[in-house]
Coordinates of C-alpha atoms in Angstrom, one line a residue:
X15 CA 0.0 0.0 0.0
X16 CA 1.5 3.4 -1.0
X17 CA 2.0 6.2 1.5
X18 CA -0.7 8.2 -0.3
X19 CA -3.2 5.4 -0.1
X20 CA -2.4 4.9 3.6
X21 CA -3.1 8.6 4.2
X22 CA -6.3 8.4 2.2
X23 CA -7.5 5.4 4.1
X24 CA -6.7 7.0 7.4
X25 CA -8.6 10.2 6.5
X26 CA -11.6 8.2 5.4
X27 CA -11.6 6.3 8.7
X28 CA -11.4 9.6 10.7
X29 CA -14.1 11.3 8.7
X30 CA -16.4 8.2 8.9
X31 CA -16.0 8.1 12.7
X32 CA -17.0 11.7 13.0
X33 CA -20.0 11.3 10.7
X34 CA -21.1 8.0 12.4
X35 CA -20.9 9.6 15.8
X36 CA -22.9 12.6 14.8
X37 CA -25.7 10.9 12.7
X38 CA -25.7 7.2 13.6
X39 CA -24.2 4.4 11.6
X40 CA -27.5 3.4 9.9
X41 CA -28.2 7.0 8.8
X42 CA -24.9 7.7 6.9
X43 CA -24.2 7.2 3.2
X44 CA -21.0 6.6 1.4
X45 CA -21.4 10.0 -0.2
X46 CA -21.5 11.7 3.2
X47 CA -18.3 10.0 4.3
X48 CA -16.6 11.0 1.1
X49 CA -17.8 14.6 1.4
X50 CA -16.5 14.8 5.0
X51 CA -13.2 13.4 4.0
X52 CA -12.8 15.5 0.9
X53 CA -12.6 12.4 -1.5
X54 CA -14.5 10.9 -4.4
X55 CA -16.5 7.7 -4.3
X56 CA -13.6 6.2 -6.3
X57 CA -11.2 6.9 -3.5
X58 CA -13.7 5.2 -1.1
X59 CA -14.1 2.1 -3.2
X60 CA -10.3 1.8 -3.7
X61 CA -10.1 1.3 0.1
X62 CA -13.4 -0.2 1.2
X63 CA -16.1 -2.3 -0.4
X64 CA -18.8 -1.0 1.8
X65 CA -19.6 0.9 4.9
X66 CA -19.7 -2.4 6.8
X67 CA -16.1 -3.0 5.8
X68 CA -15.1 0.5 6.8
X69 CA -16.7 0.0 10.2
X70 CA -14.8 -3.2 10.8
X71 CA -11.6 -1.3 10.0
X72 CA -12.6 1.2 12.7
X73 CA -13.5 -1.6 15.0
X74 CA -10.0 -3.2 14.6
X75 CA -8.4 0.2 15.1
X76 CA -10.2 0.7 18.5
X77 CA -9.8 -2.9 19.5
X78 CA -6.1 -2.8 18.9
X79 CA -5.9 0.4 21.0
X80 CA -7.8 -1.3 23.9
X81 CA -5.7 -4.4 23.6
X82 CA -2.5 -2.3 23.8
X83 CA -3.8 -0.5 26.9
X84 CA -4.8 -3.7 28.6
X85 CA -1.6 -5.6 27.7
X86 CA 0.6 -2.7 28.9
X87 CA -1.3 -2.6 32.2
X88 CA -1.2 -6.4 32.7
X89 CA 2.5 -6.7 31.7
X90 CA 3.6 -5.0 34.8
X91 CA 3.0 -8.2 36.8
X92 CA 5.5 -10.2 34.7
X93 CA 4.8 -13.9 34.7
X94 CA 2.4 -13.7 37.6
X95 CA -0.9 -11.9 37.7
X96 CA -2.1 -9.9 40.7
X97 CA -5.8 -9.7 39.7
X98 CA -7.0 -6.8 42.0
X99 CA -3.9 -4.7 41.2
X100 CA -4.2 -5.5 37.5
X101 CA -7.9 -4.6 37.4
X102 CA -7.0 -1.3 39.1
X103 CA -4.4 -0.5 36.5
X104 CA -6.6 -1.6 33.5
X105 CA -9.6 0.5 34.6
X106 CA -7.3 3.5 35.0
X107 CA -6.2 3.5 31.3
X108 CA -9.1 1.8 29.5
X109 CA -10.6 3.7 26.7
X110 CA -14.1 4.9 27.5
X111 CA -14.9 7.0 24.5
X112 CA -18.6 8.1 24.4
X113 CA -18.5 8.8 20.6
X114 CA -17.0 5.3 19.9
X115 CA -19.6 3.7 22.2
X116 CA -22.4 5.4 20.2
X117 CA -21.0 4.2 16.9
X118 CA -20.4 0.7 18.2
X119 CA -23.9 0.5 19.6
X120 CA -25.5 1.7 16.3
X121 CA -23.5 -1.0 14.5
X122 CA -24.5 -3.7 16.9
X123 CA -28.2 -3.0 16.1
X124 CA -27.3 -3.1 12.4
X125 CA -25.5 -6.4 12.9
X126 CA -28.4 -7.9 14.8
X127 CA -30.5 -7.7 11.6
X128 CA -27.8 -9.1 9.3
X129 CA -26.5 -12.6 10.0
X130 CA -23.3 -12.2 8.0
X131 CA -22.4 -9.0 9.7
X132 CA -23.3 -10.4 13.0
X133 CA -21.0 -13.4 12.4
X134 CA -18.0 -11.1 11.6
X135 CA -18.7 -9.1 14.7
X136 CA -18.9 -12.2 16.8
X137 CA -15.5 -13.3 15.4
X138 CA -13.9 -10.0 16.4
X139 CA -15.3 -10.2 19.9
X140 CA -14.1 -13.8 20.2
X141 CA -10.6 -12.7 19.4
X142 CA -10.8 -10.1 22.2
X143 CA -12.0 -12.6 24.7
X144 CA -9.3 -15.0 23.6
X145 CA -6.6 -12.4 24.4
X146 CA -8.1 -11.8 27.8
X147 CA -8.3 -15.6 28.5
X148 CA -4.7 -16.1 27.4
X149 CA -3.5 -13.6 29.9
X150 CA -5.6 -15.0 32.7
X151 CA -4.4 -18.5 31.9
X152 CA -0.9 -17.3 32.8
X153 CA -1.9 -16.4 36.3
X154 CA -0.1 -18.6 38.9
X155 CA -2.7 -20.5 40.9
X156 CA -0.8 -20.0 44.2
X157 CA -0.8 -16.3 43.6
X158 CA -4.4 -15.7 42.8
X159 CA -7.3 -18.1 41.9
X160 CA -10.3 -17.4 39.8
X161 CA -13.6 -18.2 41.4
X162 CA -14.6 -21.8 40.7
X163 CA -18.1 -20.8 39.7
X164 CA -16.7 -19.2 36.5
X165 CA -15.6 -22.6 35.3
X166 CA -12.2 -21.5 33.9
X167 CA -10.4 -18.7 32.1
X168 CA -12.7 -18.8 29.0
X169 CA -15.8 -18.2 31.0
X170 CA -13.9 -15.6 33.0
X171 CA -13.0 -13.8 29.8
X172 CA -16.7 -13.9 28.8
X173 CA -17.6 -12.3 32.2
X174 CA -15.0 -9.6 31.7
X175 CA -16.4 -8.6 28.3
X176 CA -20.0 -8.8 29.7
X177 CA -19.1 -6.5 32.6
X178 CA -17.5 -4.0 30.2
X179 CA -20.6 -4.1 27.9
X180 CA -22.9 -3.5 30.9
X181 CA -20.9 -0.6 32.3
X182 CA -20.6 1.1 28.9
X183 CA -24.3 0.8 28.3
X184 CA -24.9 2.7 31.5
X185 CA -22.2 5.2 30.4
X186 CA -24.1 6.0 27.2
X187 CA -27.0 7.1 29.4
X188 CA -25.4 9.0 32.3
X189 CA -22.2 10.2 30.5
X190 CA -20.3 9.8 33.8
X191 CA -16.9 8.4 32.8
X192 CA -15.3 8.5 36.2
X193 CA -18.3 6.6 37.7
X194 CA -18.0 4.1 35.0
X195 CA -14.4 3.5 35.8
X196 CA -15.1 3.0 39.5
X197 CA -18.0 0.7 38.8
X198 CA -16.0 -1.4 36.3
X199 CA -13.2 -1.6 38.8
X200 CA -15.3 -3.2 41.4
X201 CA -17.2 -5.4 39.0
X202 CA -14.1 -6.9 37.6
X203 CA -12.5 -7.4 41.0
X204 CA -15.6 -9.2 42.3
X205 CA -15.8 -11.4 39.2
X206 CA -12.1 -12.4 39.1
X207 CA -11.3 -12.9 42.7
X208 CA -12.7 -15.1 45.5
X209 CA -14.1 -12.0 47.2
X210 CA -11.0 -11.3 49.3
X211 CA -9.3 -9.1 46.7
X212 CA -9.9 -5.4 46.7
X213 CA -8.4 -2.7 44.5
X214 CA -5.4 -1.1 46.0
X215 CA -6.6 2.4 45.3
X216 CA -10.2 2.8 46.4
X217 CA -11.5 6.2 45.7
X218 CA -13.6 8.2 48.1
X219 CA -17.0 9.4 47.1
X220 CA -20.1 7.6 45.7
X221 CA -19.9 3.8 45.7
X222 CA -19.4 2.3 42.3
X223 CA -22.4 0.1 43.0
X224 CA -24.7 3.1 43.6
X225 CA -26.7 3.9 40.4
X226 CA -26.6 7.5 39.2
X227 CA -29.8 9.5 39.0
X228 CA -30.3 8.5 35.3
X229 CA -29.9 4.7 36.0

């Protein structure tokens, strides 16, 4: 891929993200993305076959960023994994971007009505869970044990993603990013420990378990 094409692709992705966030994925045309980016339809089709393909490129971009954030936070433990401390670090750096959550939620509704798109989205989510499970699997049992009720690292990874989905749904409504971080911190600690683990830095103020006024 030439340097010019890389730049064109990046500009199309940035423009599409802004338009998707402003109008909603299902309400945007290819022409609107091209206009926002300052390119022709030919430039679009030389990089993407459809808006769905463009979205998945955006999804991979954001998923890679999240994976880098999580990996960097977890790598501090070396070969061991101190779950409460790792959760504390992860929730400090994790991307909680309201515009991205709006775009992702719009696309989820779109995928729910299209089996082929849904399958591709499921595969992307499965890769994310696999990365989480792989890191959890390297935890030394003597150092920290996952709750037996979860049934293993794969189920634990499902639980982590489900917790993130739930917290970010609430975030879309109340727009309280700091509350979402605190809530996610306690949820993940409760899920991934036997109940004895607590985050090392517990913030003062409203309990993460206490719903906001818009809950």
